[in-house]
Amino acid sequence: MRATADAGTAPHDLPSVSETAFKTAMRALASTVCVITSRHSGEANGMTATAVSSVAADPPTVLVAVNRDNRSHALIRDGACFALNILCSDQHELALQFATRALQPFATVAFSEGVTGCPLIDGCGTVLECALTSSFDVATHTIFIGRVVASRGSGGSPLLYWDGQFGTVR
């Protein structure tokens, strides 16, 4: 049975589902796997993420959601830029590597430096470099909005994440 608000209850006063129920439901979403890279004051980092979305085409704008406990958070905030490295279907090892929070995440990864100074991972299907335009906090995360200032791409089949597994569409 579904709980509904009575005439005197505002929707924002309704209780949230449990964390477990939320995570179970979110496993039903298939998402493209990205590595968000950032750099500030000589320090670079990368983090695997699926919480990425386009926002607008004019101007080209995307958003990423980053946990405030992640080392990338301060680099994006203070460096005012980030890059979305959209992984190809054969790059699941990169997704796993950048999910580990290694102290030197680029030690064994081929990359170049983009116009923003952020690392751009070689071999990705698409890369979008972004200048930070705004941000706002929501619960444990910050949503960073970035204007796309450069892009490159070869296409390729993207790496997907669904129900705890990597996959592809082709």
mmCIF file of C-alpha atoms in Angstrom:
data_model
loop_
_atom_site.group_PDB
_atom_site.id
_atom_site.type_symbol
_atom_site.label_atom_id
_atom_site.label_comp_id
_atom_site.label_asym_id
_atom_site.label_seq_id
_atom_site.Cartn_x
_atom_site.Cartn_y
_atom_site.Cartn_z
ATOM 1 C CA MET A 1 0.000 0.000 0.000
ATOM 2 C CA ARG A 2 1.278 3.435 -0.937
ATOM 3 C CA ALA A 3 1.324 6.272 1.587
ATOM 4 C CA THR A 4 -0.333 9.434 0.361
ATOM 5 C CA ALA A 5 -0.466 12.904 1.801
ATOM 6 C CA ASP A 6 -3.767 13.962 3.264
ATOM 7 C CA ALA A 7 -5.115 17.415 2.501
ATOM 8 C CA GLY A 8 -3.073 18.933 5.356
ATOM 9 C CA THR A 9 0.278 17.255 4.585
ATOM 10 C CA ALA A 10 2.708 18.882 2.190
ATOM 11 C CA PRO A 11 4.708 16.529 -0.071
ATOM 12 C CA HIS A 12 8.013 17.619 1.529
ATOM 13 C CA ASP A 13 6.669 16.426 4.909
ATOM 14 C CA LEU A 14 6.324 12.817 3.700
ATOM 15 C CA PRO A 15 8.942 10.377 5.030
ATOM 16 C CA SER A 16 11.769 9.152 2.780
ATOM 17 C CA VAL A 17 12.136 5.518 1.795
ATOM 18 C CA SER A 18 14.905 3.623 3.575
ATOM 19 C CA GLU A 19 18.456 3.811 2.253
ATOM 20 C CA THR A 20 18.274 0.109 1.386
ATOM 21 C CA ALA A 21 15.035 0.525 -0.575
ATOM 22 C CA PHE A 22 16.511 3.527 -2.389
ATOM 23 C CA LYS A 23 19.714 1.677 -3.363
ATOM 24 C CA THR A 24 17.702 -1.323 -4.549
ATOM 25 C CA ALA A 25 15.535 0.907 -6.727
ATOM 26 C CA MET A 26 18.533 2.792 -8.149
ATOM 27 C CA ARG A 27 20.113 -0.482 -9.282
ATOM 28 C CA ALA A 28 17.364 -0.569 -11.910
ATOM 29 C CA LEU A 29 18.866 2.486 -13.651
ATOM 30 C CA ALA A 30 21.434 1.710 -16.327
ATOM 31 C CA SER A 31 24.035 4.486 -16.386
ATOM 32 C CA THR A 32 27.011 5.439 -18.498
ATOM 33 C CA VAL A 33 30.267 5.083 -16.559
ATOM 34 C CA CYS A 34 32.531 8.132 -16.421
ATOM 35 C CA VAL A 35 35.729 9.101 -14.707
ATOM 36 C CA ILE A 36 35.484 12.676 -13.480
ATOM 37 C CA THR A 37 38.952 14.201 -13.459
ATOM 38 C CA SER A 38 40.017 17.395 -11.729
ATOM 39 C CA ARG A 39 43.132 19.398 -10.938
ATOM 40 C CA HIS A 40 44.033 22.250 -8.623
ATOM 41 C CA SER A 41 47.392 23.587 -7.404
ATOM 42 C CA GLY A 42 49.324 20.707 -8.943
ATOM 43 C CA GLU A 43 47.147 17.964 -7.445
ATOM 44 C CA ALA A 44 45.061 15.801 -9.767
ATOM 45 C CA ASN A 45 42.416 13.208 -9.040
ATOM 46 C CA GLY A 46 39.906 11.038 -10.802
ATOM 47 C CA MET A 47 36.779 9.317 -9.551
ATOM 48 C CA THR A 48 34.416 6.835 -11.140
ATOM 49 C CA ALA A 49 30.874 8.182 -11.380
ATOM 50 C CA THR A 50 27.486 7.545 -12.899
ATOM 51 C CA ALA A 51 25.772 10.613 -11.372
ATOM 52 C CA VAL A 52 26.257 12.711 -14.507
ATOM 53 C CA SER A 53 23.710 14.419 -16.746
ATOM 54 C CA SER A 54 23.362 16.933 -19.530
ATOM 55 C CA VAL A 55 21.561 20.090 -18.451
ATOM 56 C CA ALA A 56 21.279 22.324 -21.519
ATOM 57 C CA ALA A 57 22.550 22.612 -25.088
ATOM 58 C CA ASP A 58 22.742 26.419 -25.171
ATOM 59 C CA PRO A 59 25.190 26.918 -23.661
ATOM 60 C CA PRO A 60 26.381 23.303 -23.495
ATOM 61 C CA THR A 61 26.103 22.428 -19.805
ATOM 62 C CA VAL A 62 26.425 19.264 -17.710
ATOM 63 C CA LEU A 63 26.159 18.378 -14.041
ATOM 64 C CA VAL A 64 27.987 15.941 -11.804
ATOM 65 C CA ALA A 65 27.150 14.927 -8.233
ATOM 66 C CA VAL A 66 30.190 14.446 -5.973
ATOM 67 C CA ASN A 67 30.270 13.297 -2.363
ATOM 68 C CA ARG A 68 31.805 16.010 -0.190
ATOM 69 C CA ASP A 69 34.056 13.356 1.436
ATOM 70 C CA ASN A 70 35.680 12.534 -1.912
ATOM 71 C CA ARG A 71 39.110 14.065 -2.609
ATOM 72 C CA SER A 72 37.809 15.277 -5.996
ATOM 73 C CA HIS A 73 35.259 17.530 -4.305
ATOM 74 C CA ALA A 74 37.759 20.152 -3.119
ATOM 75 C CA LEU A 75 39.698 19.978 -6.391
ATOM 76 C CA ILE A 76 36.585 20.698 -8.452
ATOM 77 C CA ARG A 77 35.398 23.416 -6.076
ATOM 78 C CA ASP A 78 38.767 25.167 -5.785
ATOM 79 C CA GLY A 79 40.014 24.527 -9.329
ATOM 80 C CA ALA A 80 36.673 25.578 -10.867
ATOM 81 C CA CYS A 81 36.870 22.903 -13.562
ATOM 82 C CA PHE A 82 36.405 19.194 -14.232
ATOM 83 C CA ALA A 83 36.440 16.781 -17.148
ATOM 84 C CA LEU A 84 34.048 13.953 -17.953
ATOM 85 C CA ASN A 85 35.910 11.000 -19.395
ATOM 86 C CA ILE A 86 33.160 8.766 -20.777
ATOM 87 C CA LEU A 87 34.486 5.216 -20.732
ATOM 88 C CA CYS A 88 34.228 2.749 -23.608
ATOM 89 C CA SER A 89 32.874 -0.760 -23.151
ATOM 90 C CA ASP A 90 36.385 -2.248 -22.874
ATOM 91 C CA GLN A 91 37.526 0.150 -20.108
ATOM 92 C CA HIS A 92 35.949 -1.486 -17.040
ATOM 93 C CA GLU A 93 39.419 -1.828 -15.467
ATOM 94 C CA LEU A 94 39.730 1.984 -15.495
ATOM 95 C CA ALA A 95 36.334 2.260 -13.817
ATOM 96 C CA LEU A 96 37.511 -0.082 -11.067
ATOM 97 C CA GLN A 97 40.865 1.659 -10.695
ATOM 98 C CA PHE A 98 39.356 5.111 -10.212
ATOM 99 C CA ALA A 99 36.790 3.712 -7.773
ATOM 100 C CA THR A 100 39.603 2.709 -5.380
ATOM 101 C CA ARG A 101 40.585 6.255 -4.333
ATOM 102 C CA ALA A 102 44.275 5.575 -4.996
ATOM 103 C CA LEU A 103 46.716 8.218 -3.744
ATOM 104 C CA GLN A 104 48.320 8.424 -7.205
ATOM 105 C CA PRO A 105 45.433 7.538 -9.513
ATOM 106 C CA PHE A 106 47.270 8.437 -12.731
ATOM 107 C CA ALA A 107 50.483 6.516 -12.003
ATOM 108 C CA THR A 108 49.673 3.835 -14.603
ATOM 109 C CA VAL A 109 47.134 5.688 -16.760
ATOM 110 C CA ALA A 110 47.954 7.355 -20.082
ATOM 111 C CA PHE A 111 46.488 10.858 -20.223
ATOM 112 C CA SER A 112 47.006 14.309 -21.632
ATOM 113 C CA GLU A 113 46.292 17.699 -20.136
ATOM 114 C CA GLY A 114 43.239 19.527 -21.436
ATOM 115 C CA VAL A 115 42.600 23.232 -21.926
ATOM 116 C CA THR A 116 41.316 23.421 -18.346
ATOM 117 C CA GLY A 117 44.390 21.659 -16.982
ATOM 118 C CA CYS A 118 42.354 18.591 -16.030
ATOM 119 C CA PRO A 119 43.726 15.160 -16.990
ATOM 120 C CA LEU A 120 42.045 13.665 -20.073
ATOM 121 C CA ILE A 121 42.271 9.862 -20.121
ATOM 122 C CA ASP A 122 43.569 8.446 -23.393
ATOM 123 C CA GLY A 123 41.267 6.079 -25.253
ATOM 124 C CA CYS A 124 37.956 7.287 -23.837
ATOM 125 C CA GLY A 125 35.039 7.367 -26.243
ATOM 126 C CA THR A 126 34.199 10.968 -25.403
ATOM 127 C CA VAL A 127 35.722 13.636 -23.182
ATOM 128 C CA LEU A 128 34.016 16.866 -22.107
ATOM 129 C CA GLU A 129 36.018 19.589 -20.378
ATOM 130 C CA CYS A 130 33.992 21.887 -18.180
ATOM 131 C CA ALA A 131 34.365 25.249 -16.479
ATOM 132 C CA LEU A 132 32.472 25.340 -13.185
ATOM 133 C CA THR A 133 29.552 27.768 -13.321
ATOM 134 C CA SER A 134 27.662 26.953 -10.129
ATOM 135 C CA SER A 135 27.220 24.432 -7.378
ATOM 136 C CA PHE A 136 24.830 23.579 -4.594
ATOM 137 C CA ASP A 137 24.796 21.130 -1.730
ATOM 138 C CA VAL A 138 22.205 18.372 -1.444
ATOM 139 C CA ALA A 139 22.488 16.008 1.529
ATOM 140 C CA THR A 140 26.002 14.441 1.434
ATOM 141 C CA HIS A 141 26.822 15.618 -2.099
ATOM 142 C CA THR A 142 27.462 18.765 -4.091
ATOM 143 C CA ILE A 143 25.989 19.143 -7.533
ATOM 144 C CA PHE A 144 28.542 20.888 -9.732
ATOM 145 C CA ILE A 145 27.282 22.534 -12.924
ATOM 146 C CA GLY A 146 29.831 23.021 -15.682
ATOM 147 C CA ARG A 147 29.808 24.767 -19.055
ATOM 148 C CA VAL A 148 31.431 22.544 -21.677
ATOM 149 C CA VAL A 149 34.461 24.426 -23.045
ATOM 150 C CA ALA A 150 36.065 21.621 -25.083
ATOM 151 C CA SER A 151 35.152 18.159 -26.279
ATOM 152 C CA ARG A 152 36.601 15.312 -28.229
ATOM 153 C CA GLY A 153 35.225 11.958 -29.099
ATOM 154 C CA SER A 154 35.563 8.907 -31.217
ATOM 155 C CA GLY A 155 32.214 7.459 -30.301
ATOM 156 C CA GLY A 156 32.501 3.813 -29.514
ATOM 157 C CA SER A 157 30.240 1.695 -27.411
ATOM 158 C CA PRO A 158 29.943 3.150 -23.885
ATOM 159 C CA LEU A 159 30.569 1.248 -20.679
ATOM 160 C CA LEU A 160 27.334 0.899 -18.728
ATOM 161 C CA TYR A 161 26.632 0.040 -15.111
ATOM 162 C CA TRP A 162 23.405 -1.734 -14.226
ATOM 163 C CA ASP A 163 22.382 -3.846 -11.232
ATOM 164 C CA GLY A 164 25.943 -3.982 -9.911
ATOM 165 C CA GLN A 165 27.436 -5.163 -13.215
ATOM 166 C CA PHE A 166 29.278 -3.595 -16.155
ATOM 167 C CA GLY A 167 27.759 -4.001 -19.596
ATOM 168 C CA THR A 168 27.349 -2.395 -22.981
ATOM 169 C CA VAL A 169 24.656 -1.715 -25.573
ATOM 170 C CA ARG A 170 26.455 -3.084 -28.648
#
